[in-house]
Amino acid sequence: MKGGNVGRFLGGQFSFFLSALLFTTIFLWSWEKNPLLTNLLSAQDQFIMQPSEISVDESAVSLRSNKQIVDEHSNSQISEGRIEENRLEVSDSFVKNVTVSPSTRRKDDKKIMTSQLERRACNFGRGRWIAERMRPLYSGFKCKQWLSDMWACRLTQRTDFSYEGYRWQPENCEMPDFNGTEFLRRMQDKTIAFIGDSLGRQQFQSLMCMATGGEDMPEVENVGWKYGLVKPHGAVRPDGWAYRFPNTNTTILYYWSASLCGIEPFNVTDPATKSAMNLDQPPAFLRKYLDQFDVVVLNTGHHWNRGKINANRWVMHVNGKPVVNRKLAEIGNAKNFTVYSIARWLDSQIASRPQLKGFFRTISPRHFSDGDWNTGGRCDNTIPLTKGNEVQQEESSDPVIGDAVKGTKVKLLDITAISELRDEGHISHYSLKASEGINDCLHWCLPGIPDTWNKLLYAQL
């Protein structure tokens, strides 16, 4: 009896174990196949985050420094200007663009998300040059009302103009066709101000030709006198030009400020006087007339060398005093200090002027080879895009200006890398008044590459 009871007991236990195992197997199989249960499990996993599974939109995070980043990226302090420690700023877009990848998310889901993010991302400085048979927006034989003869390559001995037959196509960006009439309509009752060096003047002349189609418009008014832009006695030219289109009350102006510093003569009555080059102050013209501007486009770069600073008799100042710190007095550091100063200043002004849009154009590349402008340097190539037709980098080729505008409301007009591919578009040795052995591999033929800069500006207005 005892042996039979024990056998029946063990057999019952074994049957129970088999039943439990079978039930568990069926339950797990049902859990896996049930969409509701699977979704609940997936939703739960979304709250289990590992550091390596957090994807961050890096464009929304910026490291800001106050006024100055030197070549060595030093965080030291300079007696004339204090460098604060870098501060990590997180914008609203940063929060919105943090995406959590659950540990169980499938690879194809990640590919879909990446594809969607790439479609949304727009970088005007990344893309490619495309051949286009359309004629330029204006003729190089015309536009004499606005275009300087020295930059109108159609008037020179040059015979190849293939550089005119390309347009820039940014990646993932809407690039509207430029129409002069539509541009003026959009800029009705507004003033656009270019502040910078001679490359800024080229961009200004380009926009005047684009807005008018290169045709004479006698009704356009010269209003330079309203901004003090009149030629001083004995000067070759005024410090700038300003023109108003009466039909739309649109004003386009240019002011020459090669360094974007505040320049103050020590003795205004002495033509040979030295001047304070205030690295921490914007040009007085910009401070005075900013309230009348709706769009400001800044540029600087090519006058930051010791020869030009000495020739202009400029003496570097910060906080109203001569710069005695040798590190800050180095040309590269002084330029960086100035770029950061004016970018932060313009950003502070935009905060109180909602209608104001500010742009900082990156440096226009030079293409001298085998020397410089005064030592036999040349740029003889006339074949377009020998260096390639694409720009794939995310960051600007002008890191000083690119970093200076990060974290500000000042927009980057990034033209450096796209212009670097267009070495065939320079004036070269075809200038009307070219001297033997002198080539202009800095300025561009017009119509030409600066027209693209204005198309990029137009797209971002």
PDB file of C-alpha atoms in Angstrom, residues 122-128 168 171 362 390-399 412 414-421:
ATOM      1  CA  CYS A 122      19.037  72.241 -44.077  1.00  0.00           C
ATOM      2  CA  ASN A 123      22.600  73.442 -44.454  1.00  0.00           C
ATOM      3  CA  PHE A 124      22.979  76.138 -47.130  1.00  0.00           C
ATOM      4  CA  GLY A 125      26.758  75.671 -47.116  1.00  0.00           C
ATOM      5  CA  ARG A 126      26.504  71.985 -47.967  1.00  0.00           C
ATOM      6  CA  GLY A 127      25.500  70.836 -51.443  1.00  0.00           C
ATOM      7  CA  ARG A 128      26.845  70.936 -54.988  1.00  0.00           C
ATOM      8  CA  TRP A 168      24.555  76.296 -56.187  1.00  0.00           C
ATOM      9  CA  GLU A 171      21.381  69.954 -49.588  1.00  0.00           C
ATOM     10  CA  THR A 362      32.183  84.025 -43.783  1.00  0.00           C
ATOM     11  CA  GLU A 390      30.428  69.170 -53.844  1.00  0.00           C
ATOM     12  CA  VAL A 391      30.742  70.364 -50.269  1.00  0.00           C
ATOM     13  CA  GLN A 392      29.865  67.660 -47.743  1.00  0.00           C
ATOM     14  CA  GLN A 393      31.259  69.080 -44.516  1.00  0.00           C
ATOM     15  CA  GLU A 394      28.824  70.159 -41.825  1.00  0.00           C
ATOM     16  CA  GLU A 395      30.899  72.884 -40.189  1.00  0.00           C
ATOM     17  CA  SER A 396      31.985  76.114 -41.828  1.00  0.00           C
ATOM     18  CA  SER A 397      35.450  76.469 -43.346  1.00  0.00           C
ATOM     19  CA  ASP A 398      35.598  79.770 -41.447  1.00  0.00           C
ATOM     20  CA  PRO A 399      35.492  78.471 -37.859  1.00  0.00           C
ATOM     21  CA  LEU A 412      25.693  82.531 -40.611  1.00  0.00           C
ATOM     22  CA  ASP A 414      28.411  80.507 -45.096  1.00  0.00           C
ATOM     23  CA  ILE A 415      30.080  81.011 -48.480  1.00  0.00           C
ATOM     24  CA  THR A 416      33.690  79.972 -47.886  1.00  0.00           C
ATOM     25  CA  ALA A 417      33.711  76.304 -48.895  1.00  0.00           C
ATOM     26  CA  ILE A 418      31.362  76.748 -51.855  1.00  0.00           C
ATOM     27  CA  SER A 419      33.483  79.630 -53.186  1.00  0.00           C
ATOM     28  CA  GLU A 420      36.696  77.670 -52.632  1.00  0.00           C
ATOM     29  CA  LEU A 421      35.631  75.379 -55.503  1.00  0.00           C
TER      30      LEU A 421
END
